CSV table of C-alpha atoms and ligand atoms in Angstrom, one decimal:
chain,number,residue,atom,x,y,z
A,1,MET,CA,118.5,159.8,85.4
A,2,LYS,CA,116.4,162.7,84.2
A,3,ILE,CA,116.9,166.4,83.6
A,4,VAL,CA,115.0,168.5,86.2
A,5,ARG,CA,116.5,172.0,85.8
A,6,VAL,CA,117.3,174.1,82.8
A,7,ASP,CA,119.1,177.2,83.5
A,8,VAL,CA,120.7,180.0,81.7
A,9,GLU,CA,123.1,181.9,83.7
A,10,MET,CA,123.7,185.4,82.3
A,11,VAL,CA,127.5,186.7,82.3
A,12,GLU,CA,128.2,190.3,81.6
A,13,LEU,CA,131.6,190.7,79.9
A,14,PRO,CA,133.8,193.8,79.1
A,15,ALA,CA,135.0,194.4,75.5
A,16,VAL,CA,137.8,192.2,74.5
A,17,THR,CA,141.2,193.9,75.0
A,18,PRO,CA,143.3,194.6,73.1
A,19,ALA,CA,140.5,195.0,70.3
A,20,PHE,CA,141.6,193.0,66.9
A,21,ARG,CA,140.3,192.1,63.7
A,22,TRP,CA,139.8,189.3,61.4
A,23,ARG,CA,140.4,190.9,58.3
A,24,ASP,CA,139.3,194.6,57.0
A,25,GLY,CA,135.6,194.8,56.6
A,26,LEU,CA,134.6,192.3,59.1
A,27,PRO,CA,133.5,192.8,62.6
A,28,GLY,CA,136.3,192.1,64.8
A,29,SER,CA,136.8,191.3,68.5
A,30,GLU,CA,133.8,191.2,70.7
A,31,PRO,CA,132.3,194.5,72.4
A,32,ALA,CA,130.8,194.3,75.8
A,33,ARG,CA,128.4,191.8,75.7
A,34,THR,CA,126.1,189.3,77.7
A,35,GLY,CA,127.4,185.8,77.4
A,36,ALA,CA,125.6,182.7,79.2
A,37,TRP,CA,126.3,179.4,80.6
A,38,LEU,CA,123.8,176.8,79.8
A,39,ARG,CA,123.4,174.7,82.9
A,40,LEU,CA,121.5,171.2,83.1
A,41,THR,CA,120.9,169.7,86.4
A,42,THR,CA,119.6,166.1,86.8
A,43,ASP,CA,117.6,164.5,89.7
A,44,ASP,CA,120.7,162.9,90.8
A,45,GLY,CA,122.2,166.4,91.3
A,46,VAL,CA,124.7,166.1,88.3
A,47,VAL,CA,125.6,169.4,86.5
A,48,GLY,CA,126.3,169.8,82.7
A,49,ARG,CA,127.3,173.1,81.4
A,50,ALA,CA,128.3,174.8,78.0
A,51,TRP,CA,129.3,178.3,77.2
A,52,CYS,CA,127.6,180.5,74.7
A,53,VAL,CA,128.9,183.9,73.7
A,54,ARG,CA,125.3,185.3,72.8
A,55,GLY,CA,123.6,184.8,76.2
A,56,VAL,CA,120.4,186.8,75.2
A,57,ILE,CA,119.8,184.7,72.0
A,58,LEU,CA,120.4,181.6,74.2
A,59,ALA,CA,118.1,182.7,77.1
A,60,ASP,CA,115.1,183.5,74.5
A,61,LEU,CA,115.4,180.0,72.9
A,62,VAL,CA,115.6,178.2,76.1
A,63,ASN,CA,112.6,180.1,77.5
A,64,ARG,CA,110.6,179.6,74.3
A,65,ARG,CA,111.5,176.2,73.1
A,66,LEU,CA,114.5,174.3,74.6
A,67,ARG,CA,113.5,174.2,78.5
A,68,GLN,CA,110.3,172.3,77.7
A,69,GLU,CA,112.3,169.6,75.4
A,70,LEU,CA,114.9,169.0,78.0
A,71,LEU,CA,113.1,168.9,81.2
A,72,GLY,CA,112.2,165.2,82.1
A,73,ALA,CA,114.5,164.0,79.3
A,74,ASP,CA,117.3,161.3,79.9
A,75,PRO,CA,120.6,163.1,79.3
A,76,PHE,CA,122.0,159.8,77.8
A,77,ALA,CA,119.5,159.9,75.2
A,78,ARG,CA,121.9,162.3,73.2
A,79,GLU,CA,120.8,161.1,69.9
A,80,THR,CA,117.3,161.5,70.5
A,81,LEU,CA,117.8,165.2,71.9
A,82,TRP,CA,120.2,166.3,69.0
A,83,HIS,CA,117.4,165.1,66.5
A,84,ARG,CA,114.8,166.8,68.3
A,85,ILE,CA,117.0,170.1,68.2
A,86,TRP,CA,117.1,169.7,64.4
A,87,GLU,CA,113.2,169.4,64.4
A,88,MET,CA,113.4,172.9,66.3
A,89,ASP,CA,115.9,174.1,63.7
A,90,ARG,CA,113.2,173.7,60.9
A,91,ILE,CA,110.8,176.1,62.7
A,92,GLU,CA,113.2,178.6,64.4
A,93,GLU,CA,116.3,178.4,61.9
A,94,LEU,CA,118.4,178.3,65.1
A,95,PRO,CA,121.8,180.4,64.9
A,96,VAL,CA,124.2,177.8,63.7
A,97,TYR,CA,125.9,177.4,67.1
A,98,VAL,CA,122.8,176.7,69.4
A,99,PRO,CA,122.4,173.1,68.7
A,100,GLY,CA,126.0,172.7,69.9
A,101,VAL,CA,125.5,174.5,73.3
A,102,VAL,CA,122.8,172.0,74.0
A,103,ASP,CA,124.8,169.1,73.0
A,104,VAL,CA,127.9,170.1,74.6
A,105,ALA,CA,126.2,170.7,77.9
A,106,LEU,CA,124.9,167.0,77.7
A,107,TRP,CA,128.4,165.6,77.0
A,108,ASP,CA,129.6,167.6,79.9
A,109,LEU,CA,126.6,166.0,82.2
A,110,VAL,CA,127.0,162.6,81.0
A,111,SER,CA,130.9,162.3,81.2
A,112,THR,CA,130.7,163.9,84.5
A,113,ALA,CA,128.2,161.5,85.8
A,114,LEU,CA,130.4,158.6,84.6
A,115,GLY,CA,133.6,160.3,86.1
A,116,ILE,CA,135.8,160.4,83.0
A,117,PRO,CA,136.9,163.2,80.5
A,118,ALA,CA,134.6,164.0,77.7
A,119,HIS,CA,137.1,162.8,75.3
A,120,ALA,CA,137.1,159.4,76.9
A,121,LEU,CA,133.2,159.2,76.3
A,122,ALA,CA,133.8,160.0,72.7
A,123,GLY,CA,136.7,157.4,72.5
A,124,THR,CA,140.1,158.8,73.1
A,125,ALA,CA,142.4,159.0,69.9
A,126,ARG,CA,145.3,160.6,71.4
A,127,THR,CA,146.3,162.6,74.9
A,128,GLY,CA,148.0,165.6,73.2
A,129,ILE,CA,148.1,167.6,70.1
A,130,GLU,CA,150.4,170.2,68.5
A,131,ALA,CA,148.7,173.8,68.3
A,132,TYR,CA,149.1,176.2,65.3
A,133,ALA,CA,149.1,179.9,66.1
A,134,SER,CA,146.0,181.2,64.2
A,135,THR,CA,146.8,185.1,64.0
A,136,VAL,CA,144.4,187.9,63.6
A,137,THR,CA,145.4,190.9,61.2
A,138,PHE,CA,148.3,192.9,61.9
A,139,ASP,CA,149.3,196.2,60.2
A,140,THR,CA,152.2,195.2,57.9
A,141,VAL,CA,154.0,192.3,56.4
A,142,GLU,CA,157.0,193.2,58.8
A,143,GLU,CA,154.6,193.0,61.9
A,144,PHE,CA,153.2,189.6,60.7
A,145,CYS,CA,156.7,188.2,60.2
A,146,ASP,CA,157.7,189.5,63.7
A,147,VAL,CA,154.6,187.7,65.2
A,148,ALA,CA,155.5,184.6,63.4
A,149,THR,CA,159.0,184.7,64.9
A,150,GLN,CA,157.6,185.1,68.3
A,151,CYS,CA,155.1,182.2,68.0
A,152,LEU,CA,157.8,179.7,66.8
A,153,GLU,CA,159.8,180.9,69.9
A,154,LEU,CA,156.8,180.3,72.1
A,155,GLY,CA,156.5,176.6,70.8
A,156,TYR,CA,153.9,176.9,68.3
A,157,LYS,CA,154.5,174.3,65.5
A,158,ALA,CA,152.6,176.0,62.5
A,159,ILE,CA,151.1,179.3,61.6
A,160,LYS,CA,147.8,180.3,60.0
A,161,LEU,CA,147.2,183.8,58.6
A,162,HIS,CA,144.0,185.8,58.8
A,163,ALA,CA,145.0,188.7,56.8
A,164,TRP,CA,143.6,192.0,55.4
A,165,GLY,CA,141.2,190.5,53.0
A,166,ASP,CA,142.9,192.6,49.9
A,167,ALA,CA,144.1,190.0,47.5
A,168,ARG,CA,147.1,191.6,46.4
A,169,ARG,CA,148.4,192.4,49.8
A,170,ASP,CA,147.4,189.1,51.1
A,171,ALA,CA,149.4,187.1,48.3
A,172,ALA,CA,152.3,189.4,48.8
A,173,LEU,CA,152.2,188.7,52.8
A,174,VAL,CA,151.8,184.8,51.9
A,175,THR,CA,154.8,184.8,50.0
A,176,ALA,CA,156.8,186.9,52.2
A,177,LEU,CA,155.9,184.8,55.4
A,178,ARG,CA,157.3,181.8,53.6
A,179,GLU,CA,160.4,183.5,52.7
A,180,HIS,CA,160.7,184.5,56.4
A,181,VAL,CA,160.0,181.2,58.1
A,182,GLY,CA,161.8,179.0,55.7
A,183,ASP,CA,160.6,175.7,53.9
A,184,ASP,CA,159.9,173.5,57.2
A,185,VAL,CA,157.4,175.6,59.0
A,186,PRO,CA,153.8,174.5,58.0
A,187,LEU,CA,151.7,177.5,57.0
A,188,MET,CA,148.0,178.0,56.3
A,189,TYR,CA,145.8,180.9,55.1
A,190,ASP,CA,142.3,181.6,56.3
A,191,GLY,CA,140.2,184.2,54.1
A,192,SER,CA,137.3,184.7,56.5
A,193,ALA,CA,135.2,184.5,53.3
A,194,GLY,CA,136.5,188.0,52.0
A,195,PHE,CA,136.9,187.1,48.2
A,196,ASP,CA,135.1,186.5,45.0
A,197,LEU,CA,136.5,183.8,42.7
A,198,ALA,CA,138.8,185.8,40.8
A,199,ASP,CA,140.5,187.2,44.2
A,200,ALA,CA,140.2,183.8,45.7
A,201,LEU,CA,142.2,182.4,42.7
A,202,HIS,CA,144.9,184.9,43.0
A,203,VAL,CA,145.6,184.3,46.6
A,204,GLY,CA,145.3,180.6,46.2
A,205,ARG,CA,147.9,180.5,43.5
A,206,ALA,CA,150.2,182.3,45.8
A,207,CYS,CA,149.4,179.8,48.7
A,208,ALA,CA,150.2,177.1,46.0
A,209,ASP,CA,153.5,178.5,44.9
A,210,ALA,CA,154.6,179.0,48.7
A,211,ASP,CA,153.6,175.4,49.4
A,212,TYR,CA,150.9,176.4,52.1
A,213,LEU,CA,149.3,173.3,53.9
A,214,TRP,CA,145.7,174.6,53.4
A,215,TYR,CA,143.5,177.2,51.9
A,216,GLU,CA,140.5,177.9,54.2
A,217,GLU,CA,137.2,180.0,53.3
A,218,PRO,CA,138.4,182.4,50.9
A,219,MET,CA,134.7,182.7,49.9
A,220,ARG,CA,131.4,182.4,51.6
A,221,GLU,CA,130.3,178.9,52.0
A,222,ALA,CA,126.8,179.3,50.4
A,223,SER,CA,128.0,178.1,46.9
A,224,ILE,CA,129.6,174.8,46.8
A,225,THR,CA,129.9,175.4,43.0
A,226,SER,CA,132.3,178.3,43.6
A,227,TYR,CA,134.6,176.0,45.6
A,228,GLU,CA,134.5,173.4,42.8
A,229,TRP,CA,135.6,175.8,40.4
A,230,LEU,CA,138.2,177.3,42.5
A,231,ALA,CA,139.5,173.7,43.1
A,232,GLU,CA,139.8,173.2,39.4
A,233,ARG,CA,141.7,176.2,39.0
A,234,CYS,CA,144.5,176.3,41.6
A,235,ASP,CA,146.4,173.7,43.2
A,236,VAL,CA,146.3,174.4,46.8
A,237,PRO,CA,144.6,171.9,49.1
A,238,LEU,CA,141.3,173.7,50.4
A,239,LEU,CA,139.8,173.5,53.7
A,240,VAL,CA,136.1,174.0,53.5
A,241,ALA,CA,132.5,173.9,55.2
A,242,GLU,CA,133.5,175.8,58.5
A,243,THR,CA,130.4,178.0,58.6
A,244,SER,CA,128.1,176.2,56.5
A,245,ASP,CA,124.6,175.1,58.3
A,246,GLY,CA,123.5,171.5,58.5
A,247,ALA,CA,126.2,169.5,60.2
A,248,HIS,CA,127.3,166.0,58.5
A,249,TRP,CA,124.3,166.4,55.9
A,250,ASN,CA,125.9,169.6,54.5
A,251,THR,CA,129.4,168.2,54.8
A,252,ALA,CA,128.5,165.3,52.6
A,253,ASP,CA,127.8,167.5,49.8
A,254,TRP,CA,131.1,169.5,50.1
A,255,ILE,CA,132.9,166.0,49.8
A,256,ARG,CA,130.6,164.8,47.1
A,257,SER,CA,131.7,168.0,44.9
A,258,GLY,CA,135.3,166.8,45.1
A,259,CYS,CA,136.5,170.4,46.2
A,260,ALA,CA,137.6,169.4,49.7
A,261,THR,CA,141.1,168.2,50.9
A,262,TYR,CA,140.3,169.1,54.4
A,263,VAL,CA,136.8,169.9,56.0
A,264,ARG,CA,136.0,171.7,59.2
A,265,THR,CA,134.6,170.0,62.2
A,266,SER,CA,133.5,172.0,65.2
A,267,ALA,CA,131.6,171.7,68.2
A,268,MET,CA,130.4,175.1,68.0
A,269,PHE,CA,129.4,175.1,64.2
A,270,LYS,CA,128.3,171.4,63.6
A,271,GLY,CA,126.1,170.5,66.5
A,272,GLY,CA,128.4,169.9,69.4
A,273,PHE,CA,130.3,166.7,69.7
A,274,THR,CA,127.3,164.5,68.3
A,275,GLY,CA,127.4,166.5,65.0
A,276,ALA,CA,131.2,167.1,64.9
A,277,LEU,CA,132.1,163.5,65.4
A,278,ARG,CA,129.8,162.6,62.7
A,279,VAL,CA,131.7,165.1,60.3
A,280,ALA,CA,134.9,163.6,61.3
A,281,HIS,CA,134.0,160.1,60.7
A,282,LEU,CA,132.3,161.0,57.4
A,283,ALA,CA,135.4,162.7,56.2
A,284,GLU,CA,137.5,159.9,57.3
A,285,SER,CA,135.6,157.3,55.2
A,286,PHE,CA,136.9,159.4,52.2
A,287,GLY,CA,140.5,159.7,53.4
A,288,LEU,CA,139.8,163.4,54.2
A,289,ARG,CA,141.2,165.1,57.4
A,290,ALA,CA,138.6,166.9,59.5
A,291,GLU,CA,140.4,169.7,61.2
A,292,VAL,CA,138.9,170.8,64.4
A,293,HIS,CA,137.9,174.4,64.5
A,294,GLY,CA,138.5,177.1,67.2
A,295,SER,CA,140.1,177.4,70.7
A,296,GLY,CA,138.5,176.4,74.0
A,297,PRO,CA,138.1,173.5,76.2
A,298,GLU,CA,135.4,171.8,74.0
A,299,SER,CA,137.7,172.0,71.3
A,300,VAL,CA,140.5,170.4,73.1
A,301,HIS,CA,138.4,167.5,74.2
A,302,LEU,CA,137.3,167.2,70.5
A,303,ALA,CA,140.8,167.3,69.2
A,304,MET,CA,141.6,164.3,71.5
A,305,ALA,CA,138.9,162.2,70.0
A,306,VAL,CA,139.1,162.9,66.2
A,307,PRO,CA,141.7,160.7,64.8
A,308,ASN,CA,141.9,162.6,61.4
A,309,THR,CA,142.6,166.0,62.9
A,310,THR,CA,146.3,167.2,62.9
A,311,TYR,CA,146.2,170.5,65.0
A,312,TYR,CA,144.4,172.5,67.7
A,313,GLU,CA,143.7,176.1,66.5
A,314,SER,CA,145.0,178.6,69.1
A,315,LEU,CA,144.2,182.2,68.5
A,316,VAL,CA,147.0,184.6,68.7
A,317,THR,CA,145.3,188.2,69.1
A,318,SER,CA,148.0,190.4,70.2
A,319,ASN,CA,151.6,191.7,69.5
A,320,PRO,CA,153.5,191.1,71.9
A,321,VAL,CA,152.2,187.4,71.5
A,322,VAL,CA,150.9,185.8,74.5
A,323,ARG,CA,150.6,181.9,74.2
A,324,GLU,CA,147.2,180.4,75.2
A,325,PRO,CA,147.4,178.9,78.8
A,326,LEU,CA,146.1,175.4,77.3
A,327,VAL,CA,149.2,175.5,75.1
A,328,GLY,CA,152.3,174.0,76.7
A,329,ALA,CA,155.8,175.4,76.2
A,330,ASP,CA,156.2,172.5,73.9
A,331,GLY,CA,153.4,173.8,71.7
A,332,VAL,CA,151.4,170.8,72.6
A,333,VAL,CA,147.9,170.9,73.9
A,334,ARG,CA,146.8,168.4,76.5
A,335,PRO,CA,143.4,168.0,78.3
A,336,ALA,CA,142.8,168.4,82.1
A,337,ASP,CA,142.5,164.9,83.7
A,338,VAL,CA,138.9,165.7,85.4
A,339,PRO,CA,135.5,164.4,84.7
A,340,GLY,CA,133.5,166.1,82.0
A,341,ILE,CA,134.7,168.9,80.0
A,342,GLY,CA,136.4,170.5,83.3
A,343,TRP,CA,135.6,174.1,82.2
A,344,ASP,CA,136.9,175.3,85.6
A,345,ALA,CA,140.1,173.6,85.0
A,346,TYR,CA,141.0,175.7,82.1
A,347,LEU,CA,140.0,179.0,83.3
B,401,LIG,MG1,138.5,179.6,59.8
């Protein structure tokens, strides 16, 4: 079997509505844009696809570099191709999501050819997983508490805050939400890299006092040392290495630093399933959890295949809250029983 066509199918998308923000100061929901499907076709007529939100960038890279690398290749040779992409990264400094787009399309193709779900190709660890509600930023503490109540009524088992990025306000919210939901609901906080060390400490101590499950990305992830210092000075478990580049090679240094209780793994940011499984297994060897990042069908399959993840991240972007269709009324996500990733089964 070999790849005989490499196509990029552009898709024009309207702005996301209702618009939302992750935190103050950070670009929020996507404006009108051009996304794309990467479509790989074999000489047997088997098709593998992956979605990329930045279609123009993907098309440029496919046209200049990736098509010639993939044409004629055996799609089962995912390891060979994965390392070829990293060779390209040395020259192109690829956006962190691009290696994942190629790899996910290959996993979709091969599992489709075999007639099995993508998670089965990876090795199924479970058949369903609880979802946590991953909020965007709402206007007031009262609105956050109202959203949390709705999330729990809709079946979500845990709640993660993305909040304003104002250390004083966010710390007060962290405390107020714990008081609102009681002691038994797992809570997490995601800073979207909004703080310096002093502000990260202030919010981290509030998370520790309120028994938050994890404290995620309070600072940019360029400096591992700053996270080591944070871990030394406050007592909440840190979740690290979501956006840092370099897949498992980079995660290894985060783990070695000792700051991590959780690491992120991600089809989008760690080089598809091939990179994300490496990250997960690396973390497992040190007794760490590798929590799967982000919503969508590829994240569902990854969460089924990673033994040391505990939740699926389901975005809650509106008030009134609308439960993501992938999440059942019992708050559990289960993969569609179709070959490949089965993109169409989730649309
Ligand atoms: Mg995050």
